[in-house]
Amino acid sequence: MVNVEKSVEAKITKLETQSENKVMDLAASWYIAMQSKELGKKPQAIQLFGRPLVAWRDKLGKPVIMERFCSHMGASLAIGQIIDGCIQCPFHHWRYDSSGVCVDIPKVATPTTDVIPSTARQHTYVTQEKYGYIWVWYGSVNPLFPLPKFDPAESDKHNYMSYRFFSKTKTTVLRVLENSFDHHHVVVTHNLPIINQIKQTLLNKEDIKISELSIAKEAWFGTVMEAQIKSYAGVGAIAKFLGLNVETWKTRLDAWPSGSLGTTSFNGQQKIRVLSGITPISENQTTWHLLFMIKKTGNLWLDLLSYIVFGWQNEVAVSADVVIWDTMSAKTGQAFIKPDQPVLKFRQFYQSWVDKAQ
Ligand code: FES
Ligand SMILES: [Fe+2]
């Protein structure tokens, strides 16, 4: 009898492990599960990393992300209830705590509580809630580096206006991420009105002081793009009158394997800080989240105009990328030219973190 039970347990453990196998070529990293405001008091069915999951909040309101189907007989915990900070399965009412351990099986089913099988547990992910997003770590039990720091959306918030949006696209995570390093397309796809060419320089890890970084050095990839431009704001005389007309454009990107922090300056003045993050739903379903923090000037009308111009302009720019991504073959391409170097280098960097994912 004992042996039978043991072999049943072994089988279940095997199945459980299989369900956690990698289904996507994803870097070990921090991803966005959803916006904070999307997760209320009720559990919610979500899909991430190609896996069916459930998101809910524990007693303290901390987000929990765990595998969706109950370890007992597979009911969806997304239609369960939150009771005493635990999630209760809708079927036989087993309860799981925020670490995924089954802490209670109704007494009607078992005379004592010490028979909770050790396999009665749900795989859970490390989460963190920041900058209006629920972040989730993928690739190892414990995060290999801390969540990047983005002060414009936290301690330095009062100096900025925020413009948040997201785009859903039918391509891979890598195609979306590498787009930020593709300065070639910025001119032709997004019509950035440059005078000569964009100069892109990859930053050298050895030259950067740790204190300058908001991302752990081992998980950091940086680049600077600069150009002389005609008029970024593109609204001619009005822009000029309001002082939005610019001559030099410079963007520094500090990236981690699945996102980036951008700093854009016009005429040498920092104007926009951007947080970019990814929701990896399945192989060809990716959501790109962008949080633009636009520096306030103190002039209400100028601020309002720059908010509309920069916010709107960036949303339009992303929609031009989405048309390309939705129809492209993400696994194709082998003819490259010199301006593609930063993209190719980023691919190498990304792959080194795919290799770290277990
Ligand atoms: S299926 Fe969840 S408790 Fe039975
Ligand atoms: Fe783009």
JSON list of C-alpha atoms and ligand atoms in Angstrom, two decimals, residues 70-75 77 89-94 96, ligand 1:
[
{"chain": "A", "resi": 70, "resn": "CYS", "atom": "CA", "xyz": [-4.88, 22.66, -8.66]},
{"chain": "A", "resi": 71, "resn": "SER", "atom": "CA", "xyz": [-2.38, 19.97, -7.72]},
{"chain": "A", "resi": 72, "resn": "HIS", "atom": "CA", "xyz": [-5.28, 17.75, -6.61]},
{"chain": "A", "resi": 73, "resn": "MET", "atom": "CA", "xyz": [-7.41, 17.27, -9.71]},
{"chain": "A", "resi": 74, "resn": "GLY", "atom": "CA", "xyz": [-6.64, 20.28, -11.82]},
{"chain": "A", "resi": 75, "resn": "ALA", "atom": "CA", "xyz": [-9.50, 22.68, -11.14]},
{"chain": "A", "resi": 77, "resn": "LEU", "atom": "CA", "xyz": [-7.82, 28.29, -8.94]},
{"chain": "A", "resi": 89, "resn": "CYS", "atom": "CA", "xyz": [-9.79, 25.68, -4.84]},
{"chain": "A", "resi": 90, "resn": "PRO", "atom": "CA", "xyz": [-13.41, 25.76, -6.11]},
{"chain": "A", "resi": 91, "resn": "PHE", "atom": "CA", "xyz": [-13.57, 21.94, -6.37]},
{"chain": "A", "resi": 92, "resn": "HIS", "atom": "CA", "xyz": [-12.68, 20.20, -3.05]},
{"chain": "A", "resi": 93, "resn": "HIS", "atom": "CA", "xyz": [-11.74, 23.38, -1.20]},
{"chain": "A", "resi": 94, "resn": "TRP", "atom": "CA", "xyz": [-8.05, 22.66, -0.64]},
{"chain": "A", "resi": 96, "resn": "TYR", "atom": "CA", "xyz": [-2.90, 27.08, -0.65]},
{"chain": "B", "resi": 1, "resn": "FES", "atom": "S1", "xyz": [-9.24, 19.93, -7.65]},
{"chain": "B", "resi": 1, "resn": "FES", "atom": "FE1", "xyz": [-8.63, 21.44, -6.27]},
{"chain": "B", "resi": 1, "resn": "FES", "atom": "S2", "xyz": [-9.19, 20.66, -4.37]},
{"chain": "B", "resi": 1, "resn": "FES", "atom": "FE2", "xyz": [-9.72, 19.09, -5.74]}
]
